[in-house]
Amino acid sequence: MTDTDLPLIRHWIDGALRDSSSGRTSPVFDPARGVVAKRVVLADRSDVDAAVASAAAAFPDWSETSLARRQTILFRFRELLNERKGELAAIITSEHGKVLSDAGGEIARGLEVVELATGFPHLIKGDHSENVSTGVDVYSIKQPLGVVGIISPFNFPAMVPLWFFPVAIAAGNTVVLKPSEKDPSASIWMAELWKEAGLPDGVFTVLQGDKVAVDGLLTAPEVRSISFVGSTPIAQYIYETAAKHGKRVQALGGAKNHMLVLPDADLDLVADSAVNAGFGSAGERCMAVSVVLAVEPIADALIEKLTERIGTLRIGDGLRNPDMGPLITGEHRDKVAGYIDLAIADGASVVVDGRGIDVDGDEAGFWLGPTLIDNVPTTSRVYTEEIFGPVLSVVRVASYEAGVELINSGRFGNGTAIFTNDGGAARRFQHEVQVGMIGVNVPIPVPVAYYSFGGWKQSLFGSAKAYGIQGFDFFTQEKAITSRWLDPSHGGINLGFPQN
Ligand code: NAD
């Protein structure tokens, strides 16, 4: 089969699939087979203009659509997504590689945000204060921004867009989503579902592309906000460029999540949790545990338990539902594997080496097995950089304080966890640690939809986290109104502020 025979994934503009005028395309791999299975169009500037113009044209009607009508459409979208989530999971597995049950898990977390958004009228209500001065009332109303841009990463092709667009659409905005070019089909599937749910054309647009599409959204005057999720260097670029162009921006970046294990912890629970959170989705999660900080003297016992469990993991084609699937591309797999050589060169000991493992799948797939590295020096790039693959590092520390100091000296602040049976230590940890999302005896603390998701430091640029109340604040702008209706008690001229 030549490249031109491959299925082509297109834009979704004005409620229909659209070709690109650019002629540029990018390969979409089947990571479990290691082949190019589809191609996706890459936007040029005229595609960006068409997508933004369609979203801008849809905004006046959508923003004036009654809350009741919007709610009906959201409920229908929720029902359809729930009924047909199996189809979406299969698409995610075929392009991302994660195992089917995990693809189902990401949809379940996305559904939570749709469910939150169905209750939006309560979340975009203003306040009202009567008689702030005699006969004067003050109240606030929240209105949508206009066209909002969402730029998402490869690792959650459904869940990350779902963190933002149900909230944005519920609040009356129109959305242009630029998904990752590595697994772009999930977005088109969700666009078709919106249409079936009765969403008017132009309210939800999918613009396929790379930096050209992103830069187009960052600079288009009609785009009022940018919600970005991806690696830290790109998040910083997005934040600075979007802000320079007068946009509201939330840019969620990378992570290096530590799990601090105190000597009194239940080591079986710790080992189960570290393996689940370290190797789930092949470590390609921003909330993956990447470093276990073992407070001595437990490290040897913990390494033994981790090694036992890793030995039971089945690696293979996600459609056959093993424990762990392939990585997203061959290039990424090679980059992650390079950290194993680096660890050896830096004096760490590789306890389990994931290279050259047996898999239940095609040999050409982008495989790398679970890897466990002990005694990782904190000066090594294996420790300081985000690896984003199935590599779990163990760093031995002498005390709770030494562990917290390491966590707090890092440049990321996305997620962390403490494992202990000491409530006082856990309480102290949650107070002292400089991280946005914390688990206590829970390894992946992704907050539920009615809280908000986001880290600190270089894991989040901008002040607003995703979804929850902060999501509704981000996608609305407030007006404060001071009003007085004339009554016979007009007080005459007074140039000062009213005081009573
Ligand atoms: P990425 O930064 O490479 O890509 C993210 C998006 O930016 C994609 O849509 C991509 O097309 C676009 N992009 C890439 N290069 C660009 C450039 N030079 N200019 C403009 N746009 C560009 O990230 P990824 O590899 O797709 O995803 C993995 C990263 O995302 C990891 O660092 C992970 O930690 C992070 N992530 C963070 C969170 C979070 O909530 N903090 C969640 C998921 C993923």
Coordinates of C-alpha atoms and ligand atoms in Angstrom, one line a residue, residues 151-156 160 163 178-182 209-211 214-215 228-232 234-235 237-238 252-255 285-286 386 388 414 453 459, ligand 1:
I151 CA -4.3 22.6 21.9
S152 CA -3.9 19.0 23.2
P153 CA -1.1 16.4 23.6
F154 CA -0.9 12.9 22.3
N155 CA -1.1 11.0 25.5
F156 CA -4.8 11.6 26.3
V160 CA -7.5 16.2 27.7
W163 CA -11.1 18.6 30.3
K178 CA -6.1 21.5 17.6
P179 CA -5.4 17.9 18.7
S180 CA -2.1 16.2 18.6
E181 CA -1.1 15.2 15.1
K182 CA 0.0 11.8 16.5
G209 CA -2.0 20.5 12.3
D210 CA 1.4 21.2 13.7
K211 CA 3.2 24.5 14.7
V214 CA -0.9 26.4 16.7
D215 CA 0.8 29.7 15.8
F228 CA -2.8 24.2 26.2
V229 CA -1.6 20.9 27.5
G230 CA 1.8 19.5 26.5
S231 CA 5.5 19.6 27.3
T232 CA 7.0 22.4 29.4
I234 CA 6.0 24.4 24.4
A235 CA 3.7 25.4 27.3
Y237 CA 6.1 29.3 24.4
I238 CA 2.3 29.1 24.2
L252 CA -0.3 22.9 31.5
G253 CA 3.3 21.5 31.1
G254 CA 5.4 18.5 31.9
A255 CA 6.0 16.6 35.1
R285 CA 0.9 10.0 31.7
C286 CA 1.6 13.4 33.1
E386 CA 10.8 14.1 32.3
F388 CA 7.6 10.0 29.7
N414 CA 2.5 18.6 38.9
F453 CA -6.6 19.8 37.6
S459 CA 3.8 22.3 35.3
Ligands
NAD1 P1 4.0 18.4 22.9 O1 4.4 19.6 23.7 O2 5.0 17.8 22.0 O3 2.7 18.7 22.0 C1 1.6 19.2 22.6 C2 0.8 20.0 21.5 O4 1.7 21.1 21.1 C3 0.5 19.2 20.3 O5 -0.8 19.5 19.8 C4 1.6 19.6 19.3 O6 1.1 19.5 17.9 C5 1.9 21.0 19.7 N1 3.3 21.4 19.4 C6 4.3 20.6 19.4 N2 5.5 21.3 19.1 C7 5.1 22.6 18.9 C8 5.8 23.8 18.6 N3 7.1 23.8 18.4 N4 5.1 24.9 18.5 C9 3.7 24.9 18.7 N5 3.0 23.8 19.0 C10 3.7 22.6 19.1 O7 3.5 17.3 24.0 P2 3.2 15.8 23.7 O8 4.5 15.0 23.4 O9 2.1 15.7 22.7 O10 2.6 15.3 25.1 C11 3.4 14.9 26.2 C12 3.7 16.0 27.1 O11 2.5 16.6 27.6 C13 4.5 15.6 28.3 O12 5.5 16.6 28.6 C14 3.4 15.5 29.4 O13 3.9 15.7 30.7 C15 2.6 16.7 29.0 N6 1.2 16.6 29.6 C16 0.9 17.4 30.6 C17 -0.3 17.3 31.2 C18 -0.7 18.1 32.4 O14 -1.8 18.1 32.8 N7 0.2 18.9 32.9 C19 -1.3 16.3 30.7 C20 -0.9 15.5 29.6 C21 0.3 15.7 29.1

